[in-house]
């Protein structure tokens, strides 16, 4: 299960390529789109099969005869109840949850023993360096010249905005308004846009054009923070970067640096609060998702371990999840050894 149709379709194409020679059937289920298989909703057990989908997999009429493994990608995008709903479609299936940025709630659940953790700390082979910069609004003319130079070299770029459409106060920039403006600034390069409000078929078309190189720059909302994998895209500009969360900025930055060329993430920000300065500072100093998760934990807190809040400190009588990691790990180890008999 993946959080967006774009990511689900990307996984579908990849696994089809891998599993077809093994005679393992792969199907795709997303909202508003019929399954790639015949209309039956129950997936029979006589054939080995992999089903990839979005939240559509959670629908009541989607069932499995023998569900043996559940994989949830970008798991921080799903709630606890949603993850449990999918797991309960089988009888104690194996569960693998994955994320590039373990957000504080995930870390809190892990510390309380609900998850065993495996980490991959090495980057894939042949990845170019990824550099991050923070720039002010008045630096934008130079930034656009830099982007133009990279596009002229054959590279591709993303520009991300916090809004889809211009709001009344005009405080934050929007995808639609800035797309039109950048079309003029970066002529003759071909620019497209992508956001949550366009139809699924159009999203698929835009991404196909960007992957093929027909679009050289993609103006987008945070919709692209998961699942977009274009090795030739080496530049990302994020405007109003102070309005994005730390883990979200890290996820967005992860859309570049996926090929062998050097990549550049440029954060255009007004860092006016201590928290904003701290978020941007850690992105400048580190590409390590684990380090970023630790700072996110310090800034936001882990949230309620048994409730709904995604930030803030839990009402612990003793201990602090931000600073007492070693004590909590030891407590978990001792609890695992305890025999109630």
mmCIF file of N, CA and C in Angstrom, residues 68-197:
data_model
loop_
_atom_site.group_PDB
_atom_site.id
_atom_site.type_symbol
_atom_site.label_atom_id
_atom_site.label_comp_id
_atom_site.label_asym_id
_atom_site.label_seq_id
_atom_site.Cartn_x
_atom_site.Cartn_y
_atom_site.Cartn_z
ATOM 1 N N UNK A 68 -0.422 -13.191 3.041
ATOM 2 C CA UNK A 68 0.747 -13.609 3.809
ATOM 3 C C UNK A 68 1.708 -12.498 4.170
ATOM 4 N N UNK A 69 1.703 -11.398 3.401
ATOM 5 C CA UNK A 69 2.648 -10.307 3.638
ATOM 6 C C UNK A 69 1.990 -8.981 3.301
ATOM 7 N N UNK A 70 2.096 -8.034 4.210
ATOM 8 C CA UNK A 70 1.622 -6.666 3.984
ATOM 9 C C UNK A 70 2.835 -5.741 4.025
ATOM 10 N N UNK A 71 3.019 -4.948 2.975
ATOM 11 C CA UNK A 71 4.087 -3.947 2.932
ATOM 12 C C UNK A 71 3.433 -2.577 2.813
ATOM 13 N N UNK A 72 3.750 -1.679 3.711
ATOM 14 C CA UNK A 72 3.195 -0.322 3.692
ATOM 15 C C UNK A 72 4.347 0.645 3.445
ATOM 16 N N UNK A 73 4.328 1.276 2.285
ATOM 17 C CA UNK A 73 5.389 2.214 1.915
ATOM 18 C C UNK A 73 5.009 3.613 2.376
ATOM 19 N N UNK A 74 6.021 4.388 2.750
ATOM 20 C CA UNK A 74 5.789 5.741 3.294
ATOM 21 C C UNK A 74 4.750 5.651 4.410
ATOM 22 N N UNK A 75 5.027 4.774 5.375
ATOM 23 C CA UNK A 75 4.017 4.429 6.368
ATOM 24 C C UNK A 75 3.567 5.605 7.231
ATOM 25 N N UNK A 76 4.399 6.646 7.329
ATOM 26 C CA UNK A 76 4.013 7.790 8.138
ATOM 27 C C UNK A 76 2.845 8.563 7.527
ATOM 28 N N UNK A 77 2.496 8.235 6.275
ATOM 29 C CA UNK A 77 1.358 8.875 5.626
ATOM 30 C C UNK A 77 0.027 8.202 5.978
ATOM 31 N N UNK A 78 0.088 7.100 6.715
ATOM 32 C CA UNK A 78 -1.116 6.366 7.082
ATOM 33 C C UNK A 78 -1.307 6.400 8.589
ATOM 34 N N UNK A 79 -2.546 6.371 9.015
ATOM 35 C CA UNK A 79 -2.855 6.321 10.434
ATOM 36 C C UNK A 79 -2.741 4.901 10.971
ATOM 37 N N UNK A 80 -2.698 4.786 12.292
ATOM 38 C CA UNK A 80 -2.597 3.478 12.938
ATOM 39 C C UNK A 80 -3.778 2.599 12.537
ATOM 40 N N UNK A 81 -4.986 3.159 12.528
ATOM 41 C CA UNK A 81 -6.187 2.397 12.193
ATOM 42 C C UNK A 81 -6.145 1.907 10.750
ATOM 43 N N UNK A 82 -5.639 2.727 9.849
ATOM 44 C CA UNK A 82 -5.554 2.314 8.447
ATOM 45 C C UNK A 82 -4.593 1.147 8.279
ATOM 46 N N UNK A 83 -3.446 1.213 8.934
ATOM 47 C CA UNK A 83 -2.487 0.111 8.847
ATOM 48 C C UNK A 83 -3.099 -1.177 9.407
ATOM 49 N N UNK A 84 -3.799 -1.042 10.532
ATOM 50 C CA UNK A 84 -4.410 -2.219 11.158
ATOM 51 C C UNK A 84 -5.510 -2.799 10.270
ATOM 52 N N UNK A 85 -6.268 -1.948 9.593
ATOM 53 C CA UNK A 85 -7.338 -2.419 8.710
ATOM 54 C C UNK A 85 -6.794 -3.326 7.630
ATOM 55 N N UNK A 86 -5.668 -2.948 7.038
ATOM 56 C CA UNK A 86 -5.088 -3.767 5.974
ATOM 57 C C UNK A 86 -4.552 -5.081 6.521
ATOM 58 N N UNK A 87 -3.891 -5.021 7.665
ATOM 59 C CA UNK A 87 -3.332 -6.242 8.259
ATOM 60 C C UNK A 87 -4.437 -7.232 8.601
ATOM 61 N N UNK A 88 -5.584 -6.734 9.059
ATOM 62 C CA UNK A 88 -6.690 -7.605 9.471
ATOM 63 C C UNK A 88 -7.396 -8.270 8.298
ATOM 64 N N UNK A 89 -7.017 -7.917 7.082
ATOM 65 C CA UNK A 89 -7.569 -8.625 5.920
ATOM 66 C C UNK A 89 -6.932 -10.008 5.751
ATOM 67 N N UNK A 90 -5.924 -10.275 6.546
ATOM 68 C CA UNK A 90 -5.304 -11.598 6.568
ATOM 69 C C UNK A 90 -5.320 -12.143 7.982
ATOM 70 N N UNK A 91 -4.791 -13.348 8.148
ATOM 71 C CA UNK A 91 -4.701 -13.960 9.472
ATOM 72 C C UNK A 91 -3.255 -13.915 9.921
ATOM 73 N N UNK A 92 -2.939 -12.901 10.689
ATOM 74 C CA UNK A 92 -1.585 -12.664 11.183
ATOM 75 C C UNK A 92 -0.540 -12.683 10.067
ATOM 76 N N UNK A 93 -0.701 -11.849 9.024
ATOM 77 C CA UNK A 93 0.327 -11.796 7.967
ATOM 78 C C UNK A 93 1.584 -11.106 8.483
ATOM 79 N N UNK A 94 2.687 -11.376 7.834
ATOM 80 C CA UNK A 94 3.906 -10.625 8.116
ATOM 81 C C UNK A 94 3.667 -9.161 7.727
ATOM 82 N N UNK A 95 4.303 -8.237 8.444
ATOM 83 C CA UNK A 95 4.109 -6.808 8.192
ATOM 84 C C UNK A 95 5.462 -6.113 8.078
ATOM 85 N N UNK A 96 5.631 -5.370 6.998
ATOM 86 C CA UNK A 96 6.823 -4.538 6.801
ATOM 87 C C UNK A 96 6.355 -3.116 6.533
ATOM 88 N N UNK A 97 6.746 -2.175 7.379
ATOM 89 C CA UNK A 97 6.422 -0.768 7.146
ATOM 90 C C UNK A 97 7.715 -0.027 6.838
ATOM 91 N N UNK A 98 7.659 0.887 5.876
ATOM 92 C CA UNK A 98 8.866 1.537 5.381
ATOM 93 C C UNK A 98 8.688 3.045 5.351
ATOM 94 N N UNK A 99 9.762 3.756 5.652
ATOM 95 C CA UNK A 99 9.768 5.210 5.526
ATOM 96 C C UNK A 99 11.201 5.687 5.405
ATOM 97 N N UNK A 100 11.386 6.764 4.652
ATOM 98 C CA UNK A 100 12.717 7.369 4.547
ATOM 99 C C UNK A 100 12.977 8.310 5.709
ATOM 100 N N UNK A 101 11.910 8.799 6.337
ATOM 101 C CA UNK A 101 12.037 9.742 7.452
ATOM 102 C C UNK A 101 11.159 9.277 8.598
ATOM 103 N N UNK A 102 11.723 8.599 9.600
ATOM 104 C CA UNK A 102 10.908 8.162 10.734
ATOM 105 C C UNK A 102 10.455 9.367 11.556
ATOM 106 N N UNK A 103 9.193 9.734 11.413
ATOM 107 C CA UNK A 103 8.670 10.908 12.117
ATOM 108 C C UNK A 103 8.539 10.589 13.600
ATOM 109 N N UNK A 104 8.363 11.596 14.461
ATOM 110 C CA UNK A 104 8.346 11.354 15.907
ATOM 111 C C UNK A 104 7.360 10.297 16.364
ATOM 112 N N UNK A 105 6.165 10.246 15.799
ATOM 113 C CA UNK A 105 5.200 9.236 16.232
ATOM 114 C C UNK A 105 5.742 7.838 15.960
ATOM 115 N N UNK A 106 6.354 7.638 14.801
ATOM 116 C CA UNK A 106 6.944 6.342 14.476
ATOM 117 C C UNK A 106 8.020 5.980 15.484
ATOM 118 N N UNK A 107 8.853 6.950 15.819
ATOM 119 C CA UNK A 107 9.916 6.702 16.784
ATOM 120 C C UNK A 107 9.326 6.340 18.137
ATOM 121 N N UNK A 108 8.272 7.047 18.548
ATOM 122 C CA UNK A 108 7.634 6.744 19.818
ATOM 123 C C UNK A 108 7.067 5.340 19.860
ATOM 124 N N UNK A 109 6.388 4.924 18.797
ATOM 125 C CA UNK A 109 5.843 3.571 18.736
ATOM 126 C C UNK A 109 6.960 2.540 18.782
ATOM 127 N N UNK A 110 8.053 2.827 18.090
ATOM 128 C CA UNK A 110 9.178 1.906 18.073
ATOM 129 C C UNK A 110 9.750 1.724 19.472
ATOM 130 N N UNK A 111 9.925 2.823 20.188
ATOM 131 C CA UNK A 111 10.497 2.760 21.533
ATOM 132 C C UNK A 111 9.629 1.949 22.476
ATOM 133 N N UNK A 112 8.331 1.928 22.219
ATOM 134 C CA UNK A 112 7.434 1.169 23.084
ATOM 135 C C UNK A 112 7.281 -0.279 22.629
ATOM 136 N N UNK A 113 8.101 -0.709 21.688
ATOM 137 C CA UNK A 113 8.198 -2.127 21.405
ATOM 138 C C UNK A 113 7.252 -2.666 20.367
ATOM 139 N N UNK A 114 6.504 -1.819 19.676
ATOM 140 C CA UNK A 114 5.546 -2.327 18.689
ATOM 141 C C UNK A 114 6.211 -2.729 17.380
ATOM 142 N N UNK A 115 7.395 -2.241 17.139
ATOM 143 C CA UNK A 115 8.062 -2.519 15.867
ATOM 144 C C UNK A 115 9.509 -2.920 16.099
ATOM 145 N N UNK A 116 9.976 -3.880 15.330
ATOM 146 C CA UNK A 116 11.409 -4.139 15.228
ATOM 147 C C UNK A 116 11.934 -3.317 14.062
ATOM 148 N N UNK A 117 13.133 -2.782 14.206
ATOM 149 C CA UNK A 117 13.627 -1.815 13.233
ATOM 150 C C UNK A 117 14.855 -2.334 12.508
ATOM 151 N N UNK A 118 14.827 -2.244 11.185
ATOM 152 C CA UNK A 118 16.006 -2.455 10.354
ATOM 153 C C UNK A 118 16.289 -1.153 9.632
ATOM 154 N N UNK A 119 17.549 -0.783 9.525
ATOM 155 C CA UNK A 119 17.891 0.484 8.877
ATOM 156 C C UNK A 119 18.872 0.249 7.743
ATOM 157 N N UNK A 120 18.680 1.008 6.671
ATOM 158 C CA UNK A 120 19.618 1.006 5.544
ATOM 159 C C UNK A 120 20.265 2.381 5.533
ATOM 160 N N UNK A 121 21.498 2.453 5.944
ATOM 161 C CA UNK A 121 22.172 3.751 6.082
ATOM 162 C C UNK A 121 22.993 4.133 4.850
ATOM 163 N N UNK A 122 23.228 3.198 3.971
ATOM 164 C CA UNK A 122 24.050 3.502 2.794
ATOM 165 C C UNK A 122 23.161 3.966 1.644
ATOM 166 N N UNK A 123 23.689 4.909 0.865
ATOM 167 C CA UNK A 123 22.994 5.323 -0.342
ATOM 168 C C UNK A 123 23.203 4.285 -1.437
ATOM 169 N N UNK A 124 22.279 4.183 -2.389
ATOM 170 C CA UNK A 124 22.518 3.298 -3.530
ATOM 171 C C UNK A 124 23.791 3.698 -4.264
ATOM 172 N N UNK A 125 24.357 2.766 -4.977
ATOM 173 C CA UNK A 125 25.609 3.025 -5.687
ATOM 174 C C UNK A 125 25.415 4.056 -6.787
ATOM 175 N N UNK A 126 26.495 4.767 -7.095
ATOM 176 C CA UNK A 126 26.547 5.706 -8.225
ATOM 177 C C UNK A 126 25.584 6.878 -8.077
ATOM 178 N N UNK A 127 25.364 7.321 -6.854
ATOM 179 C CA UNK A 127 24.568 8.524 -6.623
ATOM 180 C C UNK A 127 25.484 9.744 -6.517
ATOM 181 N N UNK A 128 25.107 10.839 -7.172
ATOM 182 C CA UNK A 128 25.876 12.066 -7.084
ATOM 183 C C UNK A 128 25.647 12.776 -5.759
ATOM 184 N N UNK A 129 26.497 13.750 -5.451
ATOM 185 C CA UNK A 129 26.362 14.521 -4.218
ATOM 186 C C UNK A 129 25.096 15.378 -4.264
ATOM 187 N N UNK A 130 24.529 15.626 -3.086
ATOM 188 C CA UNK A 130 23.337 16.477 -2.979
ATOM 189 C C UNK A 130 23.664 17.629 -2.033
ATOM 190 N N UNK A 131 23.576 18.859 -2.536
ATOM 191 C CA UNK A 131 23.891 20.048 -1.747
ATOM 192 C C UNK A 131 22.626 20.840 -1.472
ATOM 193 N N UNK A 132 22.565 21.435 -0.282
ATOM 194 C CA UNK A 132 21.386 22.210 0.130
ATOM 195 C C UNK A 132 21.807 23.635 0.463
ATOM 196 N N UNK A 133 20.968 24.598 0.069
ATOM 197 C CA UNK A 133 21.238 26.016 0.304
ATOM 198 C C UNK A 133 19.964 26.685 0.829
ATOM 199 N N UNK A 134 20.142 27.710 1.650
ATOM 200 C CA UNK A 134 19.025 28.563 2.067
ATOM 201 C C UNK A 134 19.253 29.951 1.489
ATOM 202 N N UNK A 135 18.269 30.467 0.798
ATOM 203 C CA UNK A 135 18.373 31.777 0.162
ATOM 204 C C UNK A 135 17.147 32.624 0.497
ATOM 205 N N UNK A 136 17.323 33.931 0.433
ATOM 206 C CA UNK A 136 16.232 34.875 0.702
ATOM 207 C C UNK A 136 15.464 35.169 -0.581
ATOM 208 N N UNK A 137 14.315 35.789 -0.427
ATOM 209 C CA UNK A 137 13.460 36.121 -1.572
ATOM 210 C C UNK A 137 14.182 36.986 -2.601
ATOM 211 N N UNK A 138 15.018 37.918 -2.131
ATOM 212 C CA UNK A 138 15.687 38.805 -3.087
ATOM 213 C C UNK A 138 16.811 38.116 -3.873
ATOM 214 N N UNK A 139 17.087 36.846 -3.538
ATOM 215 C CA UNK A 139 18.074 36.078 -4.303
ATOM 216 C C UNK A 139 17.448 35.342 -5.492
ATOM 217 N N UNK A 140 16.126 35.433 -5.635
ATOM 218 C CA UNK A 140 15.448 34.635 -6.653
ATOM 219 C C UNK A 140 15.950 34.871 -8.081
ATOM 220 N N UNK A 141 16.257 36.102 -8.505
ATOM 221 C CA UNK A 141 16.781 36.257 -9.870
ATOM 222 C C UNK A 141 18.014 35.391 -10.134
ATOM 223 N N UNK A 142 18.934 35.333 -9.168
ATOM 224 C CA UNK A 142 20.119 34.486 -9.321
ATOM 225 C C UNK A 142 19.745 32.999 -9.311
ATOM 226 N N UNK A 143 18.762 32.666 -8.474
ATOM 227 C CA UNK A 143 18.315 31.269 -8.408
ATOM 228 C C UNK A 143 17.760 30.821 -9.754
ATOM 229 N N UNK A 144 16.927 31.682 -10.382
ATOM 230 C CA UNK A 144 16.334 31.300 -11.678
ATOM 231 C C UNK A 144 17.398 31.219 -12.766
ATOM 232 N N UNK A 145 18.435 32.015 -12.675
ATOM 233 C CA UNK A 145 19.530 31.909 -13.640
ATOM 234 C C UNK A 145 20.271 30.578 -13.468
ATOM 235 N N UNK A 146 20.447 30.176 -12.206
ATOM 236 C CA UNK A 146 21.083 28.889 -11.929
ATOM 237 C C UNK A 146 20.227 27.748 -12.476
ATOM 238 N N UNK A 147 18.917 27.816 -12.242
ATOM 239 C CA UNK A 147 18.011 26.790 -12.755
ATOM 240 C C UNK A 147 18.080 26.743 -14.275
ATOM 241 N N UNK A 148 18.065 27.919 -14.904
ATOM 242 C CA UNK A 148 18.135 27.979 -16.368
ATOM 243 C C UNK A 148 19.419 27.301 -16.879
ATOM 244 N N UNK A 149 20.534 27.531 -16.182
ATOM 245 C CA UNK A 149 21.803 26.944 -16.628
ATOM 246 C C UNK A 149 21.759 25.424 -16.560
ATOM 247 N N UNK A 150 21.127 24.876 -15.528
ATOM 248 C CA UNK A 150 21.036 23.420 -15.397
ATOM 249 C C UNK A 150 20.089 22.828 -16.442
ATOM 250 N N UNK A 151 18.982 23.517 -16.700
ATOM 251 C CA UNK A 151 18.066 23.049 -17.743
ATOM 252 C C UNK A 151 18.756 23.053 -19.099
ATOM 253 N N UNK A 152 19.584 24.072 -19.337
ATOM 254 C CA UNK A 152 20.305 24.159 -20.614
ATOM 255 C C UNK A 152 21.329 23.039 -20.772
ATOM 256 N N UNK A 153 21.786 22.495 -19.636
ATOM 257 C CA UNK A 153 22.721 21.367 -19.672
ATOM 258 C C UNK A 153 22.014 20.024 -19.852
ATOM 259 N N UNK A 154 20.686 20.074 -19.934
ATOM 260 C CA UNK A 154 19.927 18.849 -20.132
ATOM 261 C C UNK A 154 19.344 18.242 -18.881
ATOM 262 N N UNK A 155 19.560 18.892 -17.736
ATOM 263 C CA UNK A 155 18.983 18.396 -16.495
ATOM 264 C C UNK A 155 17.528 18.854 -16.366
ATOM 265 N N UNK A 156 16.825 18.329 -15.353
ATOM 266 C CA UNK A 156 15.442 18.712 -15.064
ATOM 267 C C UNK A 156 15.335 19.233 -13.641
ATOM 268 N N UNK A 157 14.209 19.903 -13.340
ATOM 269 C CA UNK A 157 14.085 20.559 -12.034
ATOM 270 C C UNK A 157 12.646 20.534 -11.544
ATOM 271 N N UNK A 158 12.514 20.667 -10.205
ATOM 272 C CA UNK A 158 11.214 20.857 -9.557
ATOM 273 C C UNK A 158 11.210 22.236 -8.893
ATOM 274 N N UNK A 159 10.041 22.869 -8.874
ATOM 275 C CA UNK A 159 9.835 24.050 -8.043
ATOM 276 C C UNK A 159 8.560 23.792 -7.239
ATOM 277 N N UNK A 160 8.654 23.888 -5.916
ATOM 278 C CA UNK A 160 7.553 23.498 -5.028
ATOM 279 C C UNK A 160 7.003 24.717 -4.298
ATOM 280 N N UNK A 161 5.657 24.763 -4.217
ATOM 281 C CA UNK A 161 4.969 25.859 -3.519
ATOM 282 C C UNK A 161 3.979 25.283 -2.514
ATOM 283 N N UNK A 162 3.703 26.027 -1.437
ATOM 284 C CA UNK A 162 2.818 25.499 -0.390
ATOM 285 C C UNK A 162 1.336 25.555 -0.722
ATOM 286 N N UNK A 163 0.948 26.363 -1.702
ATOM 287 C CA UNK A 163 -0.469 26.468 -2.068
ATOM 288 C C UNK A 163 -0.683 26.020 -3.510
ATOM 289 N N UNK A 164 -1.907 25.575 -3.781
ATOM 290 C CA UNK A 164 -2.287 25.252 -5.160
ATOM 291 C C UNK A 164 -2.760 26.500 -5.881
ATOM 292 N N UNK A 165 -3.596 27.290 -5.193
ATOM 293 C CA UNK A 165 -4.124 28.527 -5.765
ATOM 294 C C UNK A 165 -3.828 29.685 -4.839
ATOM 295 N N UNK A 166 -3.815 30.894 -5.390
ATOM 296 C CA UNK A 166 -3.517 32.088 -4.608
ATOM 297 C C UNK A 166 -4.610 32.327 -3.582
ATOM 298 N N UNK A 167 -4.235 32.575 -2.342
ATOM 299 C CA UNK A 167 -5.207 32.900 -1.299
ATOM 300 C C UNK A 167 -5.433 34.408 -1.249
ATOM 301 N N UNK A 168 -6.488 34.811 -0.537
ATOM 302 C CA UNK A 168 -6.847 36.227 -0.490
ATOM 303 C C UNK A 168 -5.725 37.095 0.064
ATOM 304 N N UNK A 169 -5.065 36.595 1.117
ATOM 305 C CA UNK A 169 -4.040 37.417 1.741
ATOM 306 C C UNK A 169 -2.768 37.505 0.897
ATOM 307 N N UNK A 170 -2.600 36.573 -0.036
ATOM 308 C CA UNK A 170 -1.439 36.619 -0.926
ATOM 309 C C UNK A 170 -0.114 36.427 -0.230
ATOM 310 N N UNK A 171 -0.138 35.863 0.980
ATOM 311 C CA UNK A 171 1.095 35.721 1.759
ATOM 312 C C UNK A 171 1.976 34.600 1.233
ATOM 313 N N UNK A 172 1.343 33.520 0.769
ATOM 314 C CA UNK A 172 2.083 32.371 0.272
ATOM 315 C C UNK A 172 1.914 32.245 -1.233
ATOM 316 N N UNK A 173 2.982 31.815 -1.892
ATOM 317 C CA UNK A 173 2.916 31.650 -3.336
ATOM 318 C C UNK A 173 2.184 30.354 -3.691
ATOM 319 N N UNK A 174 1.631 30.305 -4.910
ATOM 320 C CA UNK A 174 0.824 29.161 -5.314
ATOM 321 C C UNK A 174 1.349 28.550 -6.601
ATOM 322 N N UNK A 175 1.017 27.269 -6.800
ATOM 323 C CA UNK A 175 1.467 26.525 -7.973
ATOM 324 C C UNK A 175 0.992 27.189 -9.260
ATOM 325 N N UNK A 176 -0.309 27.476 -9.334
ATOM 326 C CA UNK A 176 -0.878 27.934 -10.599
ATOM 327 C C UNK A 176 -0.337 29.304 -11.000
ATOM 328 N N UNK A 177 -0.267 30.231 -10.037
ATOM 329 C CA UNK A 177 0.222 31.581 -10.349
ATOM 330 C C UNK A 177 1.690 31.553 -10.747
ATOM 331 N N UNK A 178 2.499 30.826 -9.991
ATOM 332 C CA UNK A 178 3.936 30.821 -10.246
ATOM 333 C C UNK A 178 4.298 30.019 -11.502
ATOM 334 N N UNK A 179 3.500 29.021 -11.837
ATOM 335 C CA UNK A 179 3.728 28.289 -13.086
ATOM 336 C C UNK A 179 3.671 29.241 -14.280
ATOM 337 N N UNK A 180 2.658 30.084 -14.292
ATOM 338 C CA UNK A 180 2.529 31.047 -15.397
ATOM 339 C C UNK A 180 3.708 32.011 -15.423
ATOM 340 N N UNK A 181 4.136 32.444 -14.246
ATOM 341 C CA UNK A 181 5.240 33.405 -14.176
ATOM 342 C C UNK A 181 6.549 32.753 -14.629
ATOM 343 N N UNK A 182 6.793 31.522 -14.199
ATOM 344 C CA UNK A 182 8.034 30.844 -14.556
ATOM 345 C C UNK A 182 8.077 30.477 -16.037
ATOM 346 N N UNK A 183 6.927 30.272 -16.632
ATOM 347 C CA UNK A 183 6.908 30.040 -18.076
ATOM 348 C C UNK A 183 7.557 31.191 -18.831
ATOM 349 N N UNK A 184 7.345 32.409 -18.332
ATOM 350 C CA UNK A 184 7.940 33.580 -18.973
ATOM 351 C C UNK A 184 9.415 33.723 -18.604
ATOM 352 N N UNK A 185 9.735 33.510 -17.336
ATOM 353 C CA UNK A 185 11.108 33.700 -16.871
ATOM 354 C C UNK A 185 12.070 32.708 -17.506
ATOM 355 N N UNK A 186 11.613 31.462 -17.685
ATOM 356 C CA UNK A 186 12.510 30.385 -18.119
ATOM 357 C C UNK A 186 12.303 29.970 -19.568
ATOM 358 N N UNK A 187 11.665 30.798 -20.363
ATOM 359 C CA UNK A 187 11.543 30.501 -21.797
ATOM 360 C C UNK A 187 12.925 30.213 -22.377
ATOM 361 N N UNK A 188 13.029 29.312 -23.321
ATOM 362 C CA UNK A 188 12.003 28.511 -24.005
ATOM 363 C C UNK A 188 11.798 27.127 -23.396
ATOM 364 N N UNK A 189 12.285 26.898 -22.173
ATOM 365 C CA UNK A 189 12.169 25.581 -21.561
ATOM 366 C C UNK A 189 10.701 25.250 -21.277
ATOM 367 N N UNK A 190 10.355 23.990 -21.442
ATOM 368 C CA UNK A 190 8.967 23.547 -21.322
ATOM 369 C C UNK A 190 8.658 23.220 -19.859
ATOM 370 N N UNK A 191 7.597 23.837 -19.335
ATOM 371 C CA UNK A 191 7.263 23.741 -17.916
ATOM 372 C C UNK A 191 5.849 23.182 -17.758
ATOM 373 N N UNK A 192 5.693 22.258 -16.824
ATOM 374 C CA UNK A 192 4.378 21.724 -16.500
ATOM 375 C C UNK A 192 4.067 21.941 -15.032
ATOM 376 N N UNK A 193 2.837 21.603 -14.637
ATOM 377 C CA UNK A 193 2.480 21.745 -13.219
ATOM 378 C C UNK A 193 1.720 20.521 -12.751
ATOM 379 N N UNK A 194 1.784 20.277 -11.437
ATOM 380 C CA UNK A 194 1.170 19.091 -10.844
ATOM 381 C C UNK A 194 0.709 19.438 -9.440
ATOM 382 N N UNK A 195 -0.547 19.118 -9.136
ATOM 383 C CA UNK A 195 -1.061 19.342 -7.776
ATOM 384 C C UNK A 195 -2.244 18.415 -7.517
ATOM 385 N N UNK A 196 -2.772 18.459 -6.303
ATOM 386 C CA UNK A 196 -3.783 17.512 -5.858
ATOM 387 C C UNK A 196 -5.113 17.657 -6.587
ATOM 388 N N UNK A 197 -5.410 18.830 -7.125
ATOM 389 C CA UNK A 197 -6.748 19.097 -7.645
ATOM 390 C C UNK A 197 -6.963 18.664 -9.094
#
